[in-house]
Short mmCIF file of C-alpha atoms and ligand atoms in Angstrom, two decimals:
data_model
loop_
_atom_site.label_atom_id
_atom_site.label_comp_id
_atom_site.label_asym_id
_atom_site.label_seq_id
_atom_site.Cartn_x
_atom_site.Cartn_y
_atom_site.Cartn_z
CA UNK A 1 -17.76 29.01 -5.18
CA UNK A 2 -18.80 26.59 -7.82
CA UNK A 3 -22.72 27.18 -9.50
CA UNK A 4 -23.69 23.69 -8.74
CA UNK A 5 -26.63 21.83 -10.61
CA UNK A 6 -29.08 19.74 -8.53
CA UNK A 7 -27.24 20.13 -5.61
CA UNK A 8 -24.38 17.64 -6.80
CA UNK A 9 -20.63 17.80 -6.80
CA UNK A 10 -18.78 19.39 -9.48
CA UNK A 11 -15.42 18.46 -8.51
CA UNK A 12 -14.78 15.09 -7.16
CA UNK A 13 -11.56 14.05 -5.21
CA UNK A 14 -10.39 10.70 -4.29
CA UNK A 15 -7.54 9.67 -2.14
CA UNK A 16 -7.25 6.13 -3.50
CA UNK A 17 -5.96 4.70 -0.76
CA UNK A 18 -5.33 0.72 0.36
CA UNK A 19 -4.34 -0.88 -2.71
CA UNK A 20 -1.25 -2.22 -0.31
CA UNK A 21 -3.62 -3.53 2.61
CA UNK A 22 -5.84 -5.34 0.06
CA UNK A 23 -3.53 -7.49 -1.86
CA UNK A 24 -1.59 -8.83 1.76
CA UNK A 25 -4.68 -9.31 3.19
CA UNK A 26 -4.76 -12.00 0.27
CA UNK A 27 -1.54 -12.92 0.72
CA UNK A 28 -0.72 -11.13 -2.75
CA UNK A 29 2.42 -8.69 -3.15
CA UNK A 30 0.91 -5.21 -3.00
CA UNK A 31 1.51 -4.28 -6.81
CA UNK A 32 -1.64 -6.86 -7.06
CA UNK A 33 -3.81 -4.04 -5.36
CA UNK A 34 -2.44 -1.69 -7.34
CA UNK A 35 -3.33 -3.53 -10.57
CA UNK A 36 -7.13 -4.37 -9.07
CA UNK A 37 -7.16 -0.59 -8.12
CA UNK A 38 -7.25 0.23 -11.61
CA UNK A 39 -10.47 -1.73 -11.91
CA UNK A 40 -11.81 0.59 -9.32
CA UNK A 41 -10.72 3.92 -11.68
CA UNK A 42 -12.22 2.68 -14.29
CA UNK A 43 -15.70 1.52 -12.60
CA UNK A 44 -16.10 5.27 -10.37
CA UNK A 45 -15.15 7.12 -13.56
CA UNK A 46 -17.59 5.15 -15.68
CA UNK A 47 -20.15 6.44 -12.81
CA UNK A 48 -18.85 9.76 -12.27
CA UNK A 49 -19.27 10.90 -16.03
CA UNK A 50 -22.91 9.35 -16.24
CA UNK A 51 -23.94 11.37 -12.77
CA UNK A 52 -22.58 14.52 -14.61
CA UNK A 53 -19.35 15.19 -11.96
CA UNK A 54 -17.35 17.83 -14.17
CA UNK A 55 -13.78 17.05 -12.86
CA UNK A 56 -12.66 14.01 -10.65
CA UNK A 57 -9.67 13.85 -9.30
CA UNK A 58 -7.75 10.70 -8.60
CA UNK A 59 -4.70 10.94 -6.12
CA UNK A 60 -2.75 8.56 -8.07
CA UNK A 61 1.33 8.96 -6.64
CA UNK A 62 2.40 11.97 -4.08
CA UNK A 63 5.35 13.70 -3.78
CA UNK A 64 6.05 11.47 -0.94
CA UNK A 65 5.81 8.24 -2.71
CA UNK A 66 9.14 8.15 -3.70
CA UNK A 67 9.75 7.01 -0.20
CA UNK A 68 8.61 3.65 -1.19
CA UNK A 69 10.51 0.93 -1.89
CA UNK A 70 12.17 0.98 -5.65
CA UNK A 71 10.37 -2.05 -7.25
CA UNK A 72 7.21 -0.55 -5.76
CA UNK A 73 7.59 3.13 -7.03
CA UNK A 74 8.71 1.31 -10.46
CA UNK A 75 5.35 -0.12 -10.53
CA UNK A 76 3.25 2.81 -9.96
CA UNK A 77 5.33 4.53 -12.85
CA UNK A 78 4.42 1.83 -15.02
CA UNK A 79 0.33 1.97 -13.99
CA UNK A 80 -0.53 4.43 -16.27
CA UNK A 81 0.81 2.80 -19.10
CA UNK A 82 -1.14 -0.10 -18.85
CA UNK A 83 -4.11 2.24 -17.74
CA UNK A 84 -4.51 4.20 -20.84
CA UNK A 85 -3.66 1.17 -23.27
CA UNK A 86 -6.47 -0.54 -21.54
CA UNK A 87 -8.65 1.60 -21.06
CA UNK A 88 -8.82 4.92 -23.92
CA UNK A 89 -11.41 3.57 -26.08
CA UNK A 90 -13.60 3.06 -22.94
CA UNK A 91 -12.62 7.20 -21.94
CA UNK A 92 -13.87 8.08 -25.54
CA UNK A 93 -16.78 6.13 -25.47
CA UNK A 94 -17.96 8.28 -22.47
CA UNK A 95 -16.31 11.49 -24.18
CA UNK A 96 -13.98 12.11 -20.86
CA UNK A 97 -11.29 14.03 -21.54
CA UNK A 98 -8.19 13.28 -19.23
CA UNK A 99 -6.35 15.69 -17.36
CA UNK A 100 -3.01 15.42 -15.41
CA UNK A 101 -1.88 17.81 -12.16
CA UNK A 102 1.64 16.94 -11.00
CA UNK A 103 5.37 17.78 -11.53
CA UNK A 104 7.08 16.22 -14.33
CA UNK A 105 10.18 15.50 -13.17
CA UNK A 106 11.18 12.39 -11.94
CA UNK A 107 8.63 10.74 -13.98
CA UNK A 108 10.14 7.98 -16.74
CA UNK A 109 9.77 9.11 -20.26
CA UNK A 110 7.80 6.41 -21.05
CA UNK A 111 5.71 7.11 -18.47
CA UNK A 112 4.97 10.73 -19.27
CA UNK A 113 4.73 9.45 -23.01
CA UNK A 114 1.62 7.46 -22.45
CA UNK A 115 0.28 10.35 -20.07
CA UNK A 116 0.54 12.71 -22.69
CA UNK A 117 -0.47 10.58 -25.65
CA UNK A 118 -4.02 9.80 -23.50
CA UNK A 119 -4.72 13.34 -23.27
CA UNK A 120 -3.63 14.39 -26.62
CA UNK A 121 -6.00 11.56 -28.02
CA UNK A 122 -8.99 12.84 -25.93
CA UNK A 123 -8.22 16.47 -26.10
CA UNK A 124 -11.58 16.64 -28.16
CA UNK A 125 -14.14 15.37 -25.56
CA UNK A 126 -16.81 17.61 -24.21
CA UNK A 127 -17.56 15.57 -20.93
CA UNK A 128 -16.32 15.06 -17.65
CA UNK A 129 -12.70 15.29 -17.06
CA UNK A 130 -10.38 12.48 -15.37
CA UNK A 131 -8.41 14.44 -14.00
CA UNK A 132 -4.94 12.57 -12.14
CA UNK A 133 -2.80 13.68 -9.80
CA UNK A 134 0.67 12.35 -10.21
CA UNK A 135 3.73 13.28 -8.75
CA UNK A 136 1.42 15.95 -6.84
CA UNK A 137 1.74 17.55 -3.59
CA UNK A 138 0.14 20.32 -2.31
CA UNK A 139 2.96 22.01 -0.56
CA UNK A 140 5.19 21.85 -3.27
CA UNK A 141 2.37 23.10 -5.46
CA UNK A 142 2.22 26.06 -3.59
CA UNK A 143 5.77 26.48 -3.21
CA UNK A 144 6.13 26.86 -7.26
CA UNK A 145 3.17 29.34 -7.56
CA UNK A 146 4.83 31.41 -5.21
CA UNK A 147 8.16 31.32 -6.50
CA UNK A 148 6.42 31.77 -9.94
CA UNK A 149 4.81 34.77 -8.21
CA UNK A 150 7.78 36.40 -6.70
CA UNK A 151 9.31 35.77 -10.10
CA UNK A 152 7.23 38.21 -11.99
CA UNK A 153 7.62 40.65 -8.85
CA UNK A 154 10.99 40.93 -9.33
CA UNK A 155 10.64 41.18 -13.46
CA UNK A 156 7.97 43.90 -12.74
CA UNK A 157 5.27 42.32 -14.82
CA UNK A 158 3.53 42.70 -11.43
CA UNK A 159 3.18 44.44 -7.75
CA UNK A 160 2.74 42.18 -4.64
CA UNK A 161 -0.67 43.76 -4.44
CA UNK A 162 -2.09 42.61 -7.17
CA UNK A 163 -1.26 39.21 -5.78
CA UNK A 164 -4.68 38.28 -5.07
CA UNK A 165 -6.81 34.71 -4.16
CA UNK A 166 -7.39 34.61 -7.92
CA UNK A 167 -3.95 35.42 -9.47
CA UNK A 168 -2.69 32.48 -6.75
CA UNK A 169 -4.87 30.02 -8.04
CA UNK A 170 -3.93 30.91 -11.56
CA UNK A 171 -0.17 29.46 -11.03
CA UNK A 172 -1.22 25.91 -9.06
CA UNK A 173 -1.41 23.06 -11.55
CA UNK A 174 -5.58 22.68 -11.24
CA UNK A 175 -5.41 26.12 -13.13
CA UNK A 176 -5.98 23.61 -16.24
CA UNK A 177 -9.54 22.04 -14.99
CA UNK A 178 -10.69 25.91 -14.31
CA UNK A 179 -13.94 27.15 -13.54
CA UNK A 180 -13.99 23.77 -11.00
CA UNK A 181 -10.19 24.23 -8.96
CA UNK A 182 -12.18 23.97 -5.80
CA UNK A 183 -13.23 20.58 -4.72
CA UNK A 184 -16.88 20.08 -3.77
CA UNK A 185 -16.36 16.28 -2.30
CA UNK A 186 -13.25 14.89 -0.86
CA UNK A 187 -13.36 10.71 -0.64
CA UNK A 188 -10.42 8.76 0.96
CA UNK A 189 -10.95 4.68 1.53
CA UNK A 190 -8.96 2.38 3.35
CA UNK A 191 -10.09 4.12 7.02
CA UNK A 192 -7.57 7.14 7.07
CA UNK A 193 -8.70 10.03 7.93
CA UNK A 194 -6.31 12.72 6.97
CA UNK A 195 -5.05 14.87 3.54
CA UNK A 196 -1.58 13.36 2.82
CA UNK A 197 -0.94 16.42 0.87
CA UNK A 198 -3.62 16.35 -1.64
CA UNK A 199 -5.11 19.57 -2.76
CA UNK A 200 -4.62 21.73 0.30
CA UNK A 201 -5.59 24.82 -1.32
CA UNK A 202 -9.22 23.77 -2.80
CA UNK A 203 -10.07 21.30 0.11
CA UNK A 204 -10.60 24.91 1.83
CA UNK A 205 -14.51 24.45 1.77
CA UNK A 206 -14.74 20.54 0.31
CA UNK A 207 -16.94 18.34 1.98
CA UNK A 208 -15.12 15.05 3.52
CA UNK A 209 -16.17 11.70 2.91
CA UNK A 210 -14.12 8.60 4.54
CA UNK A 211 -14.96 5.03 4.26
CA UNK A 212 -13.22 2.14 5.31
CA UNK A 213 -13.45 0.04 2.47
CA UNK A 214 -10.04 -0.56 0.74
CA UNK A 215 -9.71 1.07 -3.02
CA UNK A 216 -9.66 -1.94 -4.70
CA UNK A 217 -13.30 -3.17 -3.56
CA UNK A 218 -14.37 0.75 -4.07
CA UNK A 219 -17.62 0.20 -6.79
CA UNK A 220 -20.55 2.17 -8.45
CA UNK A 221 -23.31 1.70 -5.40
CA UNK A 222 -20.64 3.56 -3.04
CA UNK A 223 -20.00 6.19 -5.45
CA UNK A 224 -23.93 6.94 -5.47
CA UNK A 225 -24.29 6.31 -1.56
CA UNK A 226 -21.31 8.93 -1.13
CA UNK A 227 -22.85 11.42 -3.56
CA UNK A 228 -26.58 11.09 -1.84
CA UNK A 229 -24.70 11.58 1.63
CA UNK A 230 -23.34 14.64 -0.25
CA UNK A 231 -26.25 15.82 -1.10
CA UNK A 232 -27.57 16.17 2.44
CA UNK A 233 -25.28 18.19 4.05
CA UNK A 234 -25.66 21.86 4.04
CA UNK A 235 -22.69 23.89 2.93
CA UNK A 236 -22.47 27.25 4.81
CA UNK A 237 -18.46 28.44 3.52
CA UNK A 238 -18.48 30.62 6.74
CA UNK A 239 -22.29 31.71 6.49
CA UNK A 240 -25.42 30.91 8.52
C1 IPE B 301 -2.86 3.69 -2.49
O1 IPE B 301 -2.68 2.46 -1.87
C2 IPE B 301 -2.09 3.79 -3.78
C3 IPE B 301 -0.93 4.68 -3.71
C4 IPE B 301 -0.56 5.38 -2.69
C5 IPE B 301 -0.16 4.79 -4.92
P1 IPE B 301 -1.46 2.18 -0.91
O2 IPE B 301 -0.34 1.62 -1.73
O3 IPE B 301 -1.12 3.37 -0.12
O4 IPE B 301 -2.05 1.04 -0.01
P2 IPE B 301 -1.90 0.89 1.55
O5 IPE B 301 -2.29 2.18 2.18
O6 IPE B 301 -0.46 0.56 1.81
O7 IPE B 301 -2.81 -0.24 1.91
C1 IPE B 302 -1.90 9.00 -0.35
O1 IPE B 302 -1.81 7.70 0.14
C2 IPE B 302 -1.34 9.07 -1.73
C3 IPE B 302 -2.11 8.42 -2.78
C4 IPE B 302 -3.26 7.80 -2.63
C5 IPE B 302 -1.53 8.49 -4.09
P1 IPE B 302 -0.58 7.23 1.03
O2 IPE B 302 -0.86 5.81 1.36
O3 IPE B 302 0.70 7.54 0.35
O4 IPE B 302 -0.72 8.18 2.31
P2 IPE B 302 -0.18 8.02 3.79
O5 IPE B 302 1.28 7.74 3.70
O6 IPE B 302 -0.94 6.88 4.40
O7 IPE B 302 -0.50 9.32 4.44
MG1 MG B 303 -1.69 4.07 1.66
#
């Protein structure tokens, strides 16, 4: 359980979802969304950091995406590209330091590139970190941290009882934005109200948040409405 300052969310996870549904209800092809949903990123993270979140997650392609049509999934690759050329000197400004959870493979060079050139530039900041989730799924995360697991069984480095909670969560990807892996707050827009394979392992005790409103048109005044609804509820992780 995360120590948690002023009652406020530590770890922040968004399903960024409706990027599609806002550009045709414009009459717009739905890589328009995607390109005003990047306006959205960069307006909640410019919030997040000043209300002190320590790690926010953005869902930003699944494992699943790759379903999508070609030109589409093309598209997304290219998004963080343009992302971190636009938008770097704004990250160091508010010293965020960005983070990526996701499997590599599959990903264009170019692609991974730019990913790894953003975080190598703001390896140095102290503050919150932007953390995205690319090429992630949660099932498949757990799938590798068990064969990594059984792995070092069968090399005898360990026994399968010191397979414990803690040695588990040291082999999923959100190992790298450690001591917050667990997700306090759990947002998805757009009006769906389910998981699409995003953190299943620490959503265990997160608290959810759904609002209809379509990423794209996601701003600062709904981040801070979300957080005060937060910051009623009473979390109770199985007590009374
Ligand atoms: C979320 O918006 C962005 C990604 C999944 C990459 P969608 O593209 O899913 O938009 P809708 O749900 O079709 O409106
Ligand atoms: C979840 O949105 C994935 C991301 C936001 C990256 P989807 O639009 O892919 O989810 P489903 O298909 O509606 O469950
Ligand atoms: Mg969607």
């Amino acid at each position: 359980m995360n120590e948690q300052e002023n009652n406020s969310p530590n770890h922040v996870a968004i399903i960024m979802d409706g990027n599609g549904r806002w550009a045709q209800k414009q009459g717009k092809p739905r890589k328009f969304g995607h390109e005003e949903g990047m306006e959205a990123i960069r307006r909640v993270t410019m919030r997040a950091s000043e209300r002190g979140v320590k790690v926010l997650t953005l869902y930003a392609f699944s494992t699943e995406n790759w379903k999508r049509p070609p030109q589409e999934v093309h598209f997304l690759m290219q998004l963080p590209i343009l992302f971190f050329d636009r938008f770097v000197p704004e990250l160091q400004e508010k010293n965020v330091k960005v983070n990526m959870i996701g499997f590599e493979d599959k990903v264009p060079k170019s692609t991974k590139k730019a990913i790894s050139k953003a975080m190598d530039q703001t390896k140095g900041n102290t503050g919150m970190v932007l953390n995205f989730a690319f090429n992630y799924g949660g099932r498949a995360e757990i799938t590798k941290a068990t064969q990594a697991l059984c792995r070092k069984v069968l090399n005898n480095e360990i026994s399968c009882d010191d397979i414990t909670e803690a040695l588990i969560e040291e082999h999923l990807f959100t190992h790298s934005i450690a001591p917050y892996q667990e997700v306090d707050l759990l947002i998805r827009s757009s009006g769906e109200q389910r998981l699409s394979n995003f953190l299943l392992w620490q959503n265990a005790y997160s608290e959810f948040y759904f609002t209809d409103l379509l990423w794209p048109d996601f701003n600062e005044e709904v981040f801070d409405h979300i957080i005060a609804e937060y910051q009623k509820r009473q979390r109770r992780y199985g007590a009374v």
